[in-house]
Amino acid sequence: MSTLLSEEKIVPFVEALIVEAGDKIRKRINESTSYEMKKNFADLVTAVDQDLELFLIKELQNRFPSHYYLTEETNPTQTVEKDSNDQFIWVIDPIDGTMNFVHGFNRYAISIALCKGEEIILGFILDVNNNTLYSAIKGAGAFCQGERIQVSNTSSINNSLLALGFSAEQWEQKIDVVSIMTAIAGAARGIRITGSSCLDLADVATGKLDSFFHYGLAPWDMAAGSLLVQEANGICTGMKGEPNFIKSNGILVTNGHLHHPYIELMSRHV
Ligand code: IPD
Ligand code: CA
Ligand code: CA
């Protein structure tokens, strides 16, 4: 981490902020069933998502007035200058797993990442229902509740548990859904579709899951979680192994041992 960031004590500041934001969500749980649709019937937003995002931006802006923002619901910074590697950009998903939140299915999280140019340098995820905090610092490790975490050692697809998900558009149009299921059935030990990509990434980082993949994610779904996985010694790429997974059409995440086997398996079906 750069001297600038450590001097500003940015990590404890954001950790305290995300925990406070988690309290705010839990206090408004009775509002979760009131939602609006965005792109289609499977793409939902609540007032809690919007208010929480504005709260996080305001607090970060007060502390870091020169930084930029890339966020899901309100898009406050339209003016990030392209091709500058010196800009600090906060990438925020106020609730990852809004559909779960709306349905009372207890798996959703807040995801905050800090990028310097295109490099993700900090990642924070709060599992709201379990009040569990994950943090990752580029080059310094990945942590759950302050304890260092590590991906699994699983080395065969037959012994692996993976998670995946579908974007709202894929789900509505049934794109890839069947071919992805066909690829996994009979190969992996099992699949989970949990509805919170950032928590799936956190679960790969702690070794509960061995792999995760998803087409059509946005940067705020995966920025913090991907750093968590990488700092826990896992690998994140595009579906064909492309290094820039944020700009790829899909992301493949594994414990490392399973990366090439999964690329090979998926390439035969999708
Ligand atoms: C969603 C979750 C889900 C994924 C969807 C995302 P949201 O984020 O990450 O796991 O499958 O594609 O949109 O909309 O709840 O922030
Ligand atoms: Ca999300
Ligand atoms: Ca969201």
Short mmCIF file of C-alpha atoms and ligand atoms in Angstrom, two decimals:
data_model
loop_
_atom_site.label_atom_id
_atom_site.label_comp_id
_atom_site.label_asym_id
_atom_site.label_seq_id
_atom_site.Cartn_x
_atom_site.Cartn_y
_atom_site.Cartn_z
CA MET A 1 0.00 0.00 0.00
CA SER A 2 1.26 3.46 -0.79
CA THR A 3 2.53 5.74 1.95
CA LEU A 4 -0.29 8.15 1.18
CA LEU A 5 -2.91 5.56 2.06
CA SER A 6 -1.28 4.21 5.19
CA GLU A 7 -0.65 7.74 6.49
CA GLU A 8 -4.32 8.56 6.10
CA LYS A 9 -5.29 5.45 8.05
CA ILE A 10 -7.71 4.66 5.29
CA VAL A 11 -8.22 0.99 6.17
CA PRO A 12 -9.62 1.46 9.70
CA PHE A 13 -11.67 4.41 8.44
CA VAL A 14 -13.39 2.34 5.74
CA GLU A 15 -13.76 -0.67 8.03
CA ALA A 16 -15.61 1.47 10.58
CA LEU A 17 -17.69 3.06 7.82
CA ILE A 18 -18.82 -0.24 6.28
CA VAL A 19 -19.75 -1.63 9.71
CA GLU A 20 -21.81 1.51 10.39
CA ALA A 21 -23.47 1.08 6.99
CA GLY A 22 -24.33 -2.54 7.90
CA ASP A 23 -26.12 -1.28 11.03
CA LYS A 24 -28.12 1.12 8.86
CA ILE A 25 -29.31 -1.74 6.62
CA ARG A 26 -30.30 -3.95 9.56
CA LYS A 27 -32.32 -1.06 11.07
CA ARG A 28 -34.33 -0.70 7.84
CA ILE A 29 -35.05 -4.37 7.25
CA ASN A 30 -38.82 -3.68 7.39
CA GLU A 31 -38.45 -1.53 4.24
CA SER A 32 -36.90 -4.31 2.18
CA THR A 33 -40.12 -5.45 0.52
CA SER A 34 -40.71 -2.05 -1.08
CA TYR A 35 -38.78 -2.01 -4.35
CA GLU A 36 -38.70 -0.76 -7.93
CA MET A 37 -37.64 -2.57 -11.07
CA LYS A 38 -34.71 -1.35 -13.12
CA LYS A 39 -33.85 -3.07 -16.44
CA ASN A 40 -36.37 -5.88 -15.99
CA PHE A 41 -38.43 -7.91 -13.50
CA ALA A 42 -35.30 -9.55 -12.07
CA ASP A 43 -33.36 -6.31 -11.56
CA LEU A 44 -34.50 -4.64 -8.34
CA VAL A 45 -33.61 -1.60 -6.24
CA THR A 46 -34.91 -0.35 -2.90
CA ALA A 47 -34.70 3.03 -1.19
CA VAL A 48 -32.27 1.39 1.23
CA ASP A 49 -29.82 0.67 -1.64
CA GLN A 50 -30.03 4.28 -2.83
CA ASP A 51 -29.80 5.95 0.59
CA LEU A 52 -26.92 3.75 1.68
CA GLU A 53 -24.95 4.51 -1.46
CA LEU A 54 -25.42 8.27 -0.93
CA PHE A 55 -24.34 7.89 2.72
CA LEU A 56 -21.15 6.03 1.76
CA ILE A 57 -20.27 8.53 -0.96
CA LYS A 58 -20.86 11.49 1.35
CA GLU A 59 -18.66 10.08 4.10
CA LEU A 60 -15.87 9.17 1.67
CA GLN A 61 -16.12 12.52 -0.10
CA ASN A 62 -15.76 14.37 3.19
CA ARG A 63 -12.59 12.45 3.94
CA PHE A 64 -11.14 12.27 0.41
CA PRO A 65 -12.47 15.26 -1.54
CA SER A 66 -10.34 14.69 -4.64
CA HIS A 67 -11.38 11.06 -5.21
CA TYR A 68 -13.81 9.71 -7.83
CA TYR A 69 -16.69 7.23 -7.66
CA LEU A 70 -18.06 4.35 -9.72
CA THR A 71 -21.24 3.10 -8.07
CA GLU A 72 -24.29 1.07 -8.97
CA GLU A 73 -27.26 3.25 -8.14
CA THR A 74 -26.43 6.96 -8.33
CA ASN A 75 -23.33 7.36 -10.52
CA PRO A 76 -22.08 10.60 -8.96
CA THR A 77 -18.86 10.93 -10.96
CA GLN A 78 -19.40 11.30 -14.66
CA THR A 79 -16.07 12.98 -15.13
CA VAL A 80 -13.30 10.50 -14.34
CA GLU A 81 -10.57 11.44 -16.78
CA LYS A 82 -9.67 8.51 -18.96
CA ASP A 83 -6.17 7.01 -18.98
CA SER A 84 -5.02 8.54 -15.73
CA ASN A 85 -3.30 6.01 -13.52
CA ASP A 86 -3.11 8.41 -10.61
CA GLN A 87 -6.78 8.84 -9.86
CA PHE A 88 -8.28 7.18 -6.81
CA ILE A 89 -11.69 5.73 -7.62
CA TRP A 90 -14.09 4.19 -5.10
CA VAL A 91 -16.14 1.36 -6.58
CA ILE A 92 -19.24 0.77 -4.46
CA ASP A 93 -22.15 -1.65 -4.38
CA PRO A 94 -24.35 -0.56 -1.46
CA ILE A 95 -26.23 -3.88 -1.38
CA ASP A 96 -24.97 -6.83 -3.39
CA GLY A 97 -27.85 -9.27 -3.34
CA THR A 98 -30.79 -6.87 -3.50
CA MET A 99 -33.13 -9.62 -4.67
CA ASN A 100 -32.21 -11.63 -1.56
CA PHE A 101 -32.78 -8.52 0.57
CA VAL A 102 -36.24 -8.01 -0.94
CA HIS A 103 -37.22 -11.66 -0.40
CA GLY A 104 -35.84 -11.90 3.14
CA PHE A 105 -33.22 -14.45 2.03
CA ASN A 106 -30.36 -13.63 4.34
CA ARG A 107 -27.42 -13.33 1.99
CA TYR A 108 -26.43 -9.82 0.96
CA ALA A 109 -23.46 -7.56 1.52
CA ILE A 110 -21.90 -4.14 1.10
CA SER A 111 -18.92 -4.04 -1.23
CA ILE A 112 -16.39 -1.18 -1.38
CA ALA A 113 -13.14 -1.15 -3.35
CA LEU A 114 -10.54 1.53 -3.90
CA CYS A 115 -8.72 1.60 -7.22
CA LYS A 116 -5.70 3.61 -8.28
CA GLY A 117 -6.30 3.97 -11.97
CA GLU A 118 -7.20 0.44 -13.09
CA GLU A 119 -5.48 -1.30 -10.19
CA ILE A 120 -7.64 -2.47 -7.29
CA ILE A 121 -5.69 -1.65 -4.14
CA LEU A 122 -8.20 -2.10 -1.31
CA GLY A 123 -11.31 -4.22 -0.92
CA PHE A 124 -13.93 -4.37 1.84
CA ILE A 125 -17.01 -6.58 2.05
CA LEU A 126 -19.49 -6.70 4.93
CA ASP A 127 -21.75 -9.75 5.16
CA VAL A 128 -24.67 -7.82 6.63
CA ASN A 129 -26.59 -10.62 8.33
CA ASN A 130 -23.57 -12.23 9.96
CA ASN A 131 -21.89 -8.85 10.58
CA THR A 132 -18.70 -10.37 9.18
CA LEU A 133 -16.06 -8.06 7.74
CA TYR A 134 -13.66 -9.05 4.96
CA SER A 135 -10.75 -6.79 4.00
CA ALA A 136 -8.01 -7.05 1.40
CA ILE A 137 -4.95 -4.88 0.94
CA LYS A 138 -2.99 -5.22 -2.28
CA GLY A 139 0.30 -6.92 -1.50
CA ALA A 140 -0.49 -7.33 2.21
CA GLY A 141 -3.11 -10.09 2.34
CA ALA A 142 -6.78 -10.89 2.77
CA PHE A 143 -8.56 -11.04 6.12
CA CYS A 144 -11.85 -12.09 7.68
CA GLN A 145 -12.54 -10.37 10.99
CA GLY A 146 -8.85 -9.50 11.10
CA GLU A 147 -7.65 -13.12 10.61
CA ARG A 148 -5.71 -13.98 7.48
CA ILE A 149 -7.63 -16.14 4.99
CA GLN A 150 -6.55 -18.60 2.34
CA VAL A 151 -8.21 -20.35 -0.64
CA SER A 152 -8.83 -24.13 -0.61
CA ASN A 153 -6.41 -26.82 -1.76
CA THR A 154 -8.95 -28.74 -3.83
CA SER A 155 -7.24 -29.94 -7.00
CA SER A 156 -9.88 -31.89 -8.87
CA ILE A 157 -13.13 -30.61 -10.36
CA ASN A 158 -14.90 -33.75 -9.11
CA ASN A 159 -14.15 -32.67 -5.54
CA SER A 160 -14.99 -29.02 -6.04
CA LEU A 161 -17.97 -26.91 -5.00
CA LEU A 162 -18.56 -23.87 -7.13
CA ALA A 163 -20.94 -20.94 -7.21
CA LEU A 164 -22.22 -19.07 -10.23
CA GLY A 165 -24.87 -16.56 -11.09
CA PHE A 166 -26.79 -15.04 -13.95
CA SER A 167 -27.28 -11.39 -14.78
CA ALA A 168 -30.88 -10.16 -14.90
CA GLU A 169 -30.64 -9.96 -18.72
CA GLN A 170 -29.24 -13.49 -19.08
CA TRP A 171 -31.96 -14.81 -16.84
CA GLU A 172 -34.77 -13.11 -18.75
CA GLN A 173 -33.42 -14.13 -22.15
CA LYS A 174 -32.16 -17.57 -20.99
CA ILE A 175 -28.79 -16.79 -22.59
CA ASP A 176 -26.07 -19.28 -21.58
CA VAL A 177 -28.12 -20.60 -18.67
CA VAL A 178 -28.60 -24.08 -20.10
CA SER A 179 -25.10 -24.47 -21.54
CA ILE A 180 -23.49 -23.43 -18.26
CA MET A 181 -25.56 -25.96 -16.32
CA THR A 182 -24.68 -28.64 -18.86
CA ALA A 183 -20.99 -27.94 -18.41
CA ILE A 184 -21.10 -28.30 -14.65
CA ALA A 185 -23.56 -31.17 -14.21
CA GLY A 186 -21.70 -34.43 -13.69
CA ALA A 187 -18.34 -32.68 -13.38
CA ALA A 188 -18.23 -30.59 -10.19
CA ARG A 189 -19.40 -32.00 -6.87
CA GLY A 190 -22.11 -29.37 -6.70
CA ILE A 191 -23.16 -25.86 -7.61
CA ARG A 192 -24.62 -23.02 -5.57
CA ILE A 193 -26.45 -19.96 -6.90
CA THR A 194 -26.58 -17.68 -3.88
CA GLY A 195 -27.48 -14.27 -5.37
CA SER A 196 -24.57 -12.33 -3.90
CA SER A 197 -21.49 -12.39 -6.09
CA CYS A 198 -19.29 -10.53 -3.67
CA LEU A 199 -20.06 -13.04 -0.91
CA ASP A 200 -19.36 -15.88 -3.35
CA LEU A 201 -15.96 -14.32 -3.96
CA ALA A 202 -15.40 -14.00 -0.21
CA ASP A 203 -16.30 -17.68 0.14
CA VAL A 204 -13.70 -18.63 -2.49
CA ALA A 205 -11.18 -16.53 -0.57
CA THR A 206 -11.90 -18.44 2.66
CA GLY A 207 -11.91 -21.85 0.93
CA LYS A 208 -15.61 -22.64 1.48
CA LEU A 209 -16.06 -22.57 -2.28
CA ASP A 210 -13.40 -23.73 -4.73
CA SER A 211 -14.55 -21.73 -7.74
CA PHE A 212 -16.97 -19.09 -8.97
CA PHE A 213 -17.91 -17.81 -12.36
CA HIS A 214 -20.34 -15.32 -13.77
CA TYR A 215 -20.97 -13.59 -17.09
CA GLY A 216 -22.04 -9.96 -17.25
CA LEU A 217 -21.03 -8.71 -13.80
CA ALA A 218 -20.40 -5.00 -13.25
CA PRO A 219 -17.18 -3.69 -11.66
CA TRP A 220 -18.96 -2.98 -8.34
CA ASP A 221 -20.05 -6.63 -8.09
CA MET A 222 -16.51 -7.98 -8.24
CA ALA A 223 -13.87 -5.32 -7.50
CA ALA A 224 -13.51 -5.84 -3.73
CA GLY A 225 -14.10 -9.61 -3.87
CA SER A 226 -11.57 -10.20 -6.62
CA LEU A 227 -8.82 -8.53 -4.57
CA LEU A 228 -9.85 -10.65 -1.60
CA VAL A 229 -9.45 -13.82 -3.69
CA GLN A 230 -6.12 -12.76 -5.17
CA GLU A 231 -4.71 -11.81 -1.79
CA ALA A 232 -5.86 -15.21 -0.46
CA ASN A 233 -3.74 -16.81 -3.23
CA GLY A 234 -6.57 -17.53 -5.65
CA ILE A 235 -6.82 -16.52 -9.32
CA CYS A 236 -9.29 -14.28 -11.15
CA THR A 237 -9.39 -14.04 -14.95
CA GLY A 238 -11.86 -13.74 -17.78
CA MET A 239 -13.60 -16.99 -18.77
CA LYS A 240 -10.84 -17.85 -21.23
CA GLY A 241 -8.01 -16.80 -18.94
CA GLU A 242 -7.85 -13.14 -20.01
CA PRO A 243 -5.96 -11.16 -17.33
CA ASN A 244 -8.31 -8.14 -17.38
CA PHE A 245 -11.42 -9.81 -15.95
CA ILE A 246 -13.10 -6.47 -15.14
CA LYS A 247 -13.24 -5.67 -18.86
CA SER A 248 -14.00 -9.25 -19.96
CA ASN A 249 -17.45 -10.52 -20.64
CA GLY A 250 -17.20 -12.98 -17.72
CA ILE A 251 -15.11 -13.69 -14.65
CA LEU A 252 -13.66 -17.07 -13.61
CA VAL A 253 -12.34 -17.35 -10.08
CA THR A 254 -10.63 -20.40 -8.57
CA ASN A 255 -8.21 -21.50 -5.90
CA GLY A 256 -5.53 -21.67 -8.62
CA HIS A 257 -5.29 -25.49 -8.87
CA LEU A 258 -8.63 -25.61 -10.65
CA HIS A 259 -8.14 -22.68 -13.00
CA HIS A 260 -7.02 -24.43 -16.17
CA PRO A 261 -9.31 -27.42 -15.64
CA TYR A 262 -12.28 -25.04 -15.41
CA ILE A 263 -11.20 -22.99 -18.44
CA GLU A 264 -10.96 -26.22 -20.38
CA LEU A 265 -14.31 -27.54 -19.15
CA MET A 266 -16.15 -24.30 -19.86
CA SER A 267 -14.60 -23.90 -23.32
CA ARG A 268 -16.19 -27.19 -24.37
CA HIS A 269 -19.69 -25.97 -23.57
CA VAL A 270 -20.05 -22.18 -23.61
C1 IPD B 1 -26.33 -9.05 -8.22
C2 IPD B 1 -25.60 -10.13 -7.45
C3 IPD B 1 -25.89 -11.48 -8.05
C4 IPD B 1 -25.56 -11.53 -9.53
C5 IPD B 1 -26.30 -10.43 -10.28
C6 IPD B 1 -25.95 -9.07 -9.68
P1 IPD B 1 -27.14 -6.76 -7.10
O1 IPD B 1 -26.01 -7.78 -7.69
O2 IPD B 1 -24.21 -9.90 -7.46
O3 IPD B 1 -25.13 -12.47 -7.39
O4 IPD B 1 -25.91 -12.80 -10.03
O5 IPD B 1 -25.94 -10.45 -11.64
O6 IPD B 1 -26.67 -8.07 -10.35
O7 IPD B 1 -27.97 -6.36 -8.27
O8 IPD B 1 -27.89 -7.47 -6.08
O9 IPD B 1 -26.30 -5.64 -6.61
CA CA B 2 -24.17 -6.26 -7.15
CA CA B 3 -26.45 -3.66 -5.69
#
